[in-house]
mmCIF file of C-alpha atoms in Angstrom:
data_model
loop_
_atom_site.group_PDB
_atom_site.id
_atom_site.type_symbol
_atom_site.label_atom_id
_atom_site.label_comp_id
_atom_site.label_asym_id
_atom_site.label_seq_id
_atom_site.Cartn_x
_atom_site.Cartn_y
_atom_site.Cartn_z
ATOM 1 C CA UNK A 1 106.291 -70.646 94.548
ATOM 2 C CA UNK A 2 103.995 -73.028 92.664
ATOM 3 C CA UNK A 3 100.652 -72.237 91.054
ATOM 4 C CA UNK A 4 97.696 -73.070 93.289
ATOM 5 C CA UNK A 5 96.095 -76.302 92.036
ATOM 6 C CA UNK A 6 92.624 -74.749 91.984
ATOM 7 C CA UNK A 7 93.991 -71.956 89.849
ATOM 8 C CA UNK A 8 95.561 -74.448 87.414
ATOM 9 C CA UNK A 9 92.239 -76.234 86.993
ATOM 10 C CA UNK A 10 90.390 -72.965 86.425
ATOM 11 C CA UNK A 11 92.907 -71.802 83.815
ATOM 12 C CA UNK A 12 92.584 -75.127 81.988
ATOM 13 C CA UNK A 13 88.791 -74.879 81.912
ATOM 14 C CA UNK A 14 88.981 -71.266 80.770
ATOM 15 C CA UNK A 15 91.209 -72.232 77.838
ATOM 16 C CA UNK A 16 88.724 -74.933 76.805
ATOM 17 C CA UNK A 17 85.815 -72.469 76.961
ATOM 18 C CA UNK A 18 87.163 -70.346 74.107
ATOM 19 C CA UNK A 19 89.184 -72.979 72.252
ATOM 20 C CA UNK A 20 89.412 -72.399 68.462
ATOM 21 C CA UNK A 21 87.220 -69.291 68.541
ATOM 22 C CA UNK A 22 88.235 -66.542 66.138
ATOM 23 C CA UNK A 23 89.572 -63.471 67.953
ATOM 24 C CA UNK A 24 88.778 -61.307 64.927
ATOM 25 C CA UNK A 25 85.094 -62.218 64.583
ATOM 26 C CA UNK A 26 82.633 -59.338 64.554
ATOM 27 C CA UNK A 27 80.729 -60.632 67.586
ATOM 28 C CA UNK A 28 83.850 -61.318 69.670
ATOM 29 C CA UNK A 29 82.436 -59.499 72.703
ATOM 30 C CA UNK A 30 79.472 -61.877 72.745
ATOM 31 C CA UNK A 31 81.224 -65.094 71.699
ATOM 32 C CA UNK A 32 84.288 -64.931 73.957
ATOM 33 C CA UNK A 33 83.281 -65.568 77.534
ATOM 34 C CA UNK A 34 84.549 -66.607 80.928
ATOM 35 C CA UNK A 35 83.979 -70.135 82.162
ATOM 36 C CA UNK A 36 81.599 -70.743 85.113
ATOM 37 C CA UNK A 37 84.670 -71.344 87.304
ATOM 38 C CA UNK A 38 86.202 -67.989 86.341
ATOM 39 C CA UNK A 39 82.903 -66.209 86.946
ATOM 40 C CA UNK A 40 82.722 -67.805 90.396
ATOM 41 C CA UNK A 41 86.190 -66.454 91.216
ATOM 42 C CA UNK A 42 85.214 -62.978 90.038
ATOM 43 C CA UNK A 43 82.252 -62.901 92.413
ATOM 44 C CA UNK A 44 84.653 -62.716 95.382
ATOM 45 C CA UNK A 45 87.536 -60.421 94.470
ATOM 46 C CA UNK A 46 89.013 -60.629 97.990
ATOM 47 C CA UNK A 47 89.367 -64.406 97.702
ATOM 48 C CA UNK A 48 90.637 -64.030 94.148
ATOM 49 C CA UNK A 49 93.342 -61.652 95.353
ATOM 50 C CA UNK A 50 94.398 -64.151 98.014
ATOM 51 C CA UNK A 51 94.478 -66.950 95.440
ATOM 52 C CA UNK A 52 96.665 -64.871 93.123
ATOM 53 C CA UNK A 53 99.033 -63.966 95.935
ATOM 54 C CA UNK A 54 99.361 -67.618 96.984
ATOM 55 C CA UNK A 55 100.349 -68.530 93.451
ATOM 56 C CA UNK A 56 102.566 -65.498 92.892
ATOM 57 C CA UNK A 57 101.564 -62.942 90.288
ATOM 58 C CA UNK A 58 104.614 -63.371 88.047
ATOM 59 C CA UNK A 59 104.448 -67.150 88.268
ATOM 60 C CA UNK A 60 100.765 -67.010 87.393
ATOM 61 C CA UNK A 61 101.408 -64.815 84.357
ATOM 62 C CA UNK A 62 104.179 -67.187 83.229
ATOM 63 C CA UNK A 63 101.814 -70.145 83.482
ATOM 64 C CA UNK A 64 98.896 -68.461 81.703
ATOM 65 C CA UNK A 65 101.186 -67.294 78.887
ATOM 66 C CA UNK A 66 102.530 -70.818 78.447
ATOM 67 C CA UNK A 67 99.009 -72.270 78.279
ATOM 68 C CA UNK A 68 97.774 -69.540 75.920
ATOM 69 C CA UNK A 69 100.712 -69.978 73.540
ATOM 70 C CA UNK A 70 100.140 -73.723 73.511
ATOM 71 C CA UNK A 71 96.531 -73.137 72.451
ATOM 72 C CA UNK A 72 97.662 -70.729 69.725
ATOM 73 C CA UNK A 73 100.353 -73.076 68.383
ATOM 74 C CA UNK A 74 97.955 -76.022 68.438
ATOM 75 C CA UNK A 75 95.498 -74.120 66.281
ATOM 76 C CA UNK A 76 97.977 -72.588 63.822
ATOM 77 C CA UNK A 77 101.458 -74.055 63.883
ATOM 78 C CA UNK A 78 102.993 -71.406 61.598
ATOM 79 C CA UNK A 79 102.559 -68.620 64.126
ATOM 80 C CA UNK A 80 105.889 -67.094 65.070
ATOM 81 C CA UNK A 81 106.326 -65.627 68.538
ATOM 82 C CA UNK A 82 109.740 -64.071 69.059
ATOM 83 C CA UNK A 83 111.330 -63.175 72.363
ATOM 84 C CA UNK A 84 110.653 -59.489 71.603
ATOM 85 C CA UNK A 85 106.911 -60.264 71.407
ATOM 86 C CA UNK A 86 106.694 -61.792 74.884
ATOM 87 C CA UNK A 87 106.895 -58.611 77.012
ATOM 88 C CA UNK A 88 103.796 -57.279 75.242
ATOM 89 C CA UNK A 89 101.948 -60.546 75.805
ATOM 90 C CA UNK A 90 103.001 -60.466 79.444
ATOM 91 C CA UNK A 91 101.549 -56.975 79.700
ATOM 92 C CA UNK A 92 98.230 -58.266 78.292
ATOM 93 C CA UNK A 93 97.932 -60.770 81.143
ATOM 94 C CA UNK A 94 99.115 -58.336 83.805
ATOM 95 C CA UNK A 95 96.390 -55.947 82.657
ATOM 96 C CA UNK A 96 93.844 -58.761 82.800
ATOM 97 C CA UNK A 97 94.782 -59.528 86.421
ATOM 98 C CA UNK A 98 94.606 -55.824 87.297
ATOM 99 C CA UNK A 99 91.113 -55.632 85.767
ATOM 100 C CA UNK A 100 90.036 -58.800 87.595
ATOM 101 C CA UNK A 101 91.036 -57.282 90.941
ATOM 102 C CA UNK A 102 89.132 -54.047 90.303
ATOM 103 C CA UNK A 103 86.116 -54.469 92.565
ATOM 104 C CA UNK A 104 83.529 -52.626 90.498
ATOM 105 C CA UNK A 105 84.486 -53.830 87.022
ATOM 106 C CA UNK A 106 81.896 -56.339 85.669
ATOM 107 C CA UNK A 107 83.028 -59.700 84.301
ATOM 108 C CA UNK A 108 81.826 -58.925 80.771
ATOM 109 C CA UNK A 109 83.891 -55.727 80.732
ATOM 110 C CA UNK A 110 86.975 -57.642 81.892
ATOM 111 C CA UNK A 111 86.465 -60.206 79.115
ATOM 112 C CA UNK A 112 85.875 -57.490 76.495
ATOM 113 C CA UNK A 113 89.056 -55.643 77.434
ATOM 114 C CA UNK A 114 91.201 -58.767 77.677
ATOM 115 C CA UNK A 115 90.224 -60.420 74.403
ATOM 116 C CA UNK A 116 90.469 -57.076 72.626
ATOM 117 C CA UNK A 117 94.059 -56.674 73.856
ATOM 118 C CA UNK A 118 94.860 -60.264 72.934
ATOM 119 C CA UNK A 119 93.507 -59.767 69.398
ATOM 120 C CA UNK A 120 95.566 -56.576 69.014
ATOM 121 C CA UNK A 121 98.730 -58.383 70.153
ATOM 122 C CA UNK A 122 98.156 -61.324 67.805
ATOM 123 C CA UNK A 123 97.388 -59.122 64.800
ATOM 124 C CA UNK A 124 100.498 -56.990 65.390
ATOM 125 C CA UNK A 125 102.862 -59.942 65.819
ATOM 126 C CA UNK A 126 101.325 -62.256 63.198
ATOM 127 C CA UNK A 127 99.293 -60.252 60.646
ATOM 128 C CA UNK A 128 98.691 -63.412 58.596
ATOM 129 C CA UNK A 129 96.274 -64.627 61.287
ATOM 130 C CA UNK A 130 93.893 -61.775 60.506
ATOM 131 C CA UNK A 131 94.089 -62.532 56.785
ATOM 132 C CA UNK A 132 93.189 -66.217 57.124
ATOM 133 C CA UNK A 133 90.568 -65.585 59.829
ATOM 134 C CA UNK A 134 88.186 -62.922 58.488
ATOM 135 C CA UNK A 135 85.490 -61.449 60.768
ATOM 136 C CA UNK A 136 82.784 -63.744 59.396
ATOM 137 C CA UNK A 137 84.596 -66.911 60.544
ATOM 138 C CA UNK A 138 83.297 -68.093 63.945
ATOM 139 C CA UNK A 139 86.261 -70.455 64.491
ATOM 140 C CA UNK A 140 89.886 -70.233 63.440
ATOM 141 C CA UNK A 141 91.225 -71.895 60.343
ATOM 142 C CA UNK A 142 93.152 -74.800 61.816
ATOM 143 C CA UNK A 143 96.636 -75.665 60.600
ATOM 144 C CA UNK A 144 97.387 -77.999 63.441
ATOM 145 C CA UNK A 145 100.612 -79.376 64.803
ATOM 146 C CA UNK A 146 100.778 -83.035 65.807
ATOM 147 C CA UNK A 147 103.334 -85.320 67.390
ATOM 148 C CA UNK A 148 103.874 -88.650 65.645
ATOM 149 C CA UNK A 149 105.158 -91.963 66.953
ATOM 150 C CA UNK A 150 108.944 -92.527 66.859
ATOM 151 C CA UNK A 151 108.550 -95.531 64.564
ATOM 152 C CA UNK A 152 106.505 -93.590 62.012
ATOM 153 C CA UNK A 153 108.957 -90.679 62.029
ATOM 154 C CA UNK A 154 111.957 -92.955 61.510
ATOM 155 C CA UNK A 155 110.189 -94.662 58.617
ATOM 156 C CA UNK A 156 109.152 -91.412 56.938
ATOM 157 C CA UNK A 157 112.601 -89.866 57.299
ATOM 158 C CA UNK A 158 114.450 -93.006 56.170
ATOM 159 C CA UNK A 159 116.583 -93.342 59.303
ATOM 160 C CA UNK A 160 118.313 -96.600 60.235
ATOM 161 C CA UNK A 161 118.879 -96.439 63.998
ATOM 162 C CA UNK A 162 121.684 -98.997 63.670
ATOM 163 C CA UNK A 163 123.676 -96.708 61.401
ATOM 164 C CA UNK A 164 122.819 -93.270 62.755
ATOM 165 C CA UNK A 165 125.759 -90.940 63.395
ATOM 166 C CA UNK A 166 125.824 -89.243 66.810
ATOM 167 C CA UNK A 167 125.073 -86.840 68.294
ATOM 168 C CA UNK A 168 121.527 -86.351 67.020
ATOM 169 C CA UNK A 169 119.339 -83.269 67.261
ATOM 170 C CA UNK A 170 115.612 -83.214 66.485
ATOM 171 C CA UNK A 171 114.608 -79.690 65.440
ATOM 172 C CA UNK A 172 110.936 -79.290 66.247
ATOM 173 C CA UNK A 173 110.846 -82.370 68.475
ATOM 174 C CA UNK A 174 107.310 -81.714 69.758
ATOM 175 C CA UNK A 175 105.968 -81.161 73.242
ATOM 176 C CA UNK A 176 107.054 -84.545 74.588
ATOM 177 C CA UNK A 177 110.153 -85.170 72.463
ATOM 178 C CA UNK A 178 109.029 -88.734 71.764
ATOM 179 C CA UNK A 179 111.618 -89.508 69.086
ATOM 180 C CA UNK A 180 114.427 -88.057 71.202
ATOM 181 C CA UNK A 181 113.415 -90.201 74.165
ATOM 182 C CA UNK A 182 113.148 -93.260 71.914
ATOM 183 C CA UNK A 183 116.657 -92.776 70.525
ATOM 184 C CA UNK A 184 118.117 -92.203 73.984
ATOM 185 C CA UNK A 185 116.465 -95.418 75.188
ATOM 186 C CA UNK A 186 118.427 -97.172 72.417
ATOM 187 C CA UNK A 187 121.667 -95.707 73.758
ATOM 188 C CA UNK A 188 121.956 -92.987 71.105
ATOM 189 C CA UNK A 189 122.970 -89.496 72.195
ATOM 190 C CA UNK A 190 119.975 -87.440 71.110
ATOM 191 C CA UNK A 191 118.735 -83.933 71.849
ATOM 192 C CA UNK A 192 115.655 -81.962 70.911
ATOM 193 C CA UNK A 193 114.489 -78.391 70.578
ATOM 194 C CA UNK A 194 110.914 -77.138 70.337
ATOM 195 C CA UNK A 195 109.198 -73.974 71.511
ATOM 196 C CA UNK A 196 106.431 -76.084 73.101
ATOM 197 C CA UNK A 197 108.451 -78.929 74.598
ATOM 198 C CA UNK A 198 108.546 -79.772 78.290
ATOM 199 C CA UNK A 199 112.253 -79.406 78.980
ATOM 200 C CA UNK A 200 113.769 -82.311 80.860
ATOM 201 C CA UNK A 201 117.398 -82.650 81.890
ATOM 202 C CA UNK A 202 119.812 -81.128 79.407
ATOM 203 C CA UNK A 203 118.633 -82.901 76.278
ATOM 204 C CA UNK A 204 115.248 -81.210 75.621
ATOM 205 C CA UNK A 205 115.312 -77.447 75.157
ATOM 206 C CA UNK A 206 112.186 -75.287 75.140
ATOM 207 C CA UNK A 207 113.123 -72.609 72.606
ATOM 208 C CA UNK A 208 112.469 -71.266 69.135
ATOM 209 C CA UNK A 209 114.922 -72.658 66.579
ATOM 210 C CA UNK A 210 115.882 -69.114 65.572
ATOM 211 C CA UNK A 211 117.017 -68.388 69.121
ATOM 212 C CA UNK A 212 119.529 -71.243 69.307
ATOM 213 C CA UNK A 213 122.774 -71.302 67.354
ATOM 214 C CA UNK A 214 123.762 -74.553 65.650
ATOM 215 C CA UNK A 215 127.447 -75.208 66.271
ATOM 216 C CA UNK A 216 129.293 -75.768 62.966
ATOM 217 C CA UNK A 217 130.518 -79.312 62.329
ATOM 218 C CA UNK A 218 129.077 -80.672 65.584
ATOM 219 C CA UNK A 219 126.052 -82.843 64.779
ATOM 220 C CA UNK A 220 126.161 -86.308 63.285
ATOM 221 C CA UNK A 221 122.446 -86.311 62.441
ATOM 222 C CA UNK A 222 119.909 -83.516 62.191
ATOM 223 C CA UNK A 223 116.204 -84.434 62.099
ATOM 224 C CA UNK A 224 113.250 -82.216 61.209
ATOM 225 C CA UNK A 225 109.968 -84.049 60.627
ATOM 226 C CA UNK A 226 107.075 -81.815 59.536
ATOM 227 C CA UNK A 227 108.691 -78.954 61.401
ATOM 228 C CA UNK A 228 111.389 -76.647 60.052
ATOM 229 C CA UNK A 229 110.924 -77.416 56.360
ATOM 230 C CA UNK A 230 107.144 -77.121 56.647
ATOM 231 C CA UNK A 231 107.515 -73.661 58.161
ATOM 232 C CA UNK A 232 110.120 -72.744 55.532
ATOM 233 C CA UNK A 233 107.690 -73.692 52.745
ATOM 234 C CA UNK A 234 104.945 -71.649 54.381
ATOM 235 C CA UNK A 235 107.126 -68.543 54.610
ATOM 236 C CA UNK A 236 108.505 -69.084 51.089
ATOM 237 C CA UNK A 237 104.937 -68.974 49.738
ATOM 238 C CA UNK A 238 103.812 -65.895 51.690
ATOM 239 C CA UNK A 239 104.289 -62.302 50.595
ATOM 240 C CA UNK A 240 105.032 -61.386 54.217
ATOM 241 C CA UNK A 241 107.111 -64.520 54.845
ATOM 242 C CA UNK A 242 110.498 -64.497 56.560
ATOM 243 C CA UNK A 243 111.998 -66.691 53.849
ATOM 244 C CA UNK A 244 115.442 -65.064 54.011
ATOM 245 C CA UNK A 245 115.734 -65.838 57.719
ATOM 246 C CA UNK A 246 114.675 -69.423 57.012
ATOM 247 C CA UNK A 247 117.193 -69.780 54.167
ATOM 248 C CA UNK A 248 119.970 -68.588 56.471
ATOM 249 C CA UNK A 249 118.902 -70.998 59.210
ATOM 250 C CA UNK A 250 118.693 -73.833 56.692
ATOM 251 C CA UNK A 251 122.313 -73.311 55.655
ATOM 252 C CA UNK A 252 123.309 -73.007 59.315
ATOM 253 C CA UNK A 253 121.732 -76.432 59.890
ATOM 254 C CA UNK A 254 123.706 -77.998 57.040
ATOM 255 C CA UNK A 255 126.946 -76.403 58.235
ATOM 256 C CA UNK A 256 126.172 -77.885 61.648
ATOM 257 C CA UNK A 257 126.732 -81.398 60.277
ATOM 258 C CA UNK A 258 129.959 -83.304 60.738
ATOM 259 C CA UNK A 259 131.684 -84.583 57.616
ATOM 260 C CA UNK A 260 129.627 -87.639 56.674
ATOM 261 C CA UNK A 261 126.735 -86.452 58.832
ATOM 262 C CA UNK A 262 123.181 -86.406 57.529
ATOM 263 C CA UNK A 263 120.219 -84.072 57.698
ATOM 264 C CA UNK A 264 116.845 -85.846 57.357
ATOM 265 C CA UNK A 265 113.734 -83.731 56.837
ATOM 266 C CA UNK A 266 110.267 -83.805 55.361
ATOM 267 C CA UNK A 267 108.686 -82.220 53.420
ATOM 268 C CA UNK A 268 111.417 -81.537 50.876
ATOM 269 C CA UNK A 269 112.631 -78.089 49.831
ATOM 270 C CA UNK A 270 113.405 -78.417 46.144
ATOM 271 C CA UNK A 271 113.557 -74.668 45.559
ATOM 272 C CA UNK A 272 116.694 -74.359 47.703
ATOM 273 C CA UNK A 273 118.086 -77.899 47.505
ATOM 274 C CA UNK A 274 118.872 -77.468 43.805
ATOM 275 C CA UNK A 275 121.244 -74.606 44.683
ATOM 276 C CA UNK A 276 123.413 -76.621 47.104
ATOM 277 C CA UNK A 277 127.022 -77.080 45.905
ATOM 278 C CA UNK A 278 127.431 -80.705 44.793
ATOM 279 C CA UNK A 279 131.014 -80.900 46.042
ATOM 280 C CA UNK A 280 129.844 -80.125 49.591
ATOM 281 C CA UNK A 281 126.509 -81.917 49.882
ATOM 282 C CA UNK A 282 125.046 -85.143 48.501
ATOM 283 C CA UNK A 283 121.291 -85.016 47.999
ATOM 284 C CA UNK A 284 118.769 -87.875 48.126
ATOM 285 C CA UNK A 285 115.062 -87.369 47.535
ATOM 286 C CA UNK A 286 112.210 -89.859 47.752
ATOM 287 C CA UNK A 287 108.431 -89.733 47.846
ATOM 288 C CA UNK A 288 106.476 -90.261 51.050
ATOM 289 C CA UNK A 289 103.082 -91.481 49.935
ATOM 290 C CA UNK A 290 101.361 -89.191 47.415
ATOM 291 C CA UNK A 291 101.490 -85.945 49.367
ATOM 292 C CA UNK A 292 105.106 -84.924 49.870
ATOM 293 C CA UNK A 293 108.740 -85.942 49.691
ATOM 294 C CA UNK A 294 111.568 -86.442 52.139
ATOM 295 C CA UNK A 295 115.144 -85.306 51.715
ATOM 296 C CA UNK A 296 118.406 -86.654 53.098
ATOM 297 C CA UNK A 297 121.466 -84.458 52.750
ATOM 298 C CA UNK A 298 124.951 -85.779 53.524
ATOM 299 C CA UNK A 299 127.769 -83.361 54.178
ATOM 300 C CA UNK A 300 130.793 -84.247 52.039
ATOM 301 C CA UNK A 301 133.206 -81.451 52.859
#
């Protein structure tokens, strides 16, 4: 069953209505609102029920969760949503639908309940979001995630497509997997993983990098541009950071290389790179502009 097209449009407009607003602000009940399209739907709960049933309630919740998480990731890329967090988020949207179908519940009460639940879920799964977004901030503090052109990424990472060892995996490939598609168009076996990517075929996987094992000695080239290492740095600097989990995943990535294979990433991770055994890994560092460095690690043994 596919989501009704009218419902898709309404969800999109609703997301835009509250984009970048701070869920923790003191006047949340007044600042977070429903779009005119949502309010129109709520005026006829019988028609709304029919619309939900045509789309399928579970399918609708899946779609709304996907759109909501995309908005959250776009605003603050270091948010971590684990598989164990998703059932609670699903419950938030099931409760919202139940409220919306309650005939005598006013729209403002539905909004107040929903955004209160959403704020509670976000604060419990990612406490750092409350710290960086105090109640006096009307909009969230953006730490945005962007997808760069394949050419720019190859230049920044120092990758020669004529000498790249296959297969290739791009960890944090972005929503569209642009670099992966570019490499495949050149005849290079390339794959990508990203929690926000639109999976296509068997070479783009929509998943968190912690939820996918990296097979030892399998990959010829591992790429991570402004993705894994950026998150690692963020967690390394935070008192509540999951830096041990990132260190373990980092070593899993390096063990995933074939002998002679290379891992290209930016920004660099000097605090852990200096501890790599020299007889197993060769390390190359270089500056990228004035802001950060890139690292290339070759597996020797």
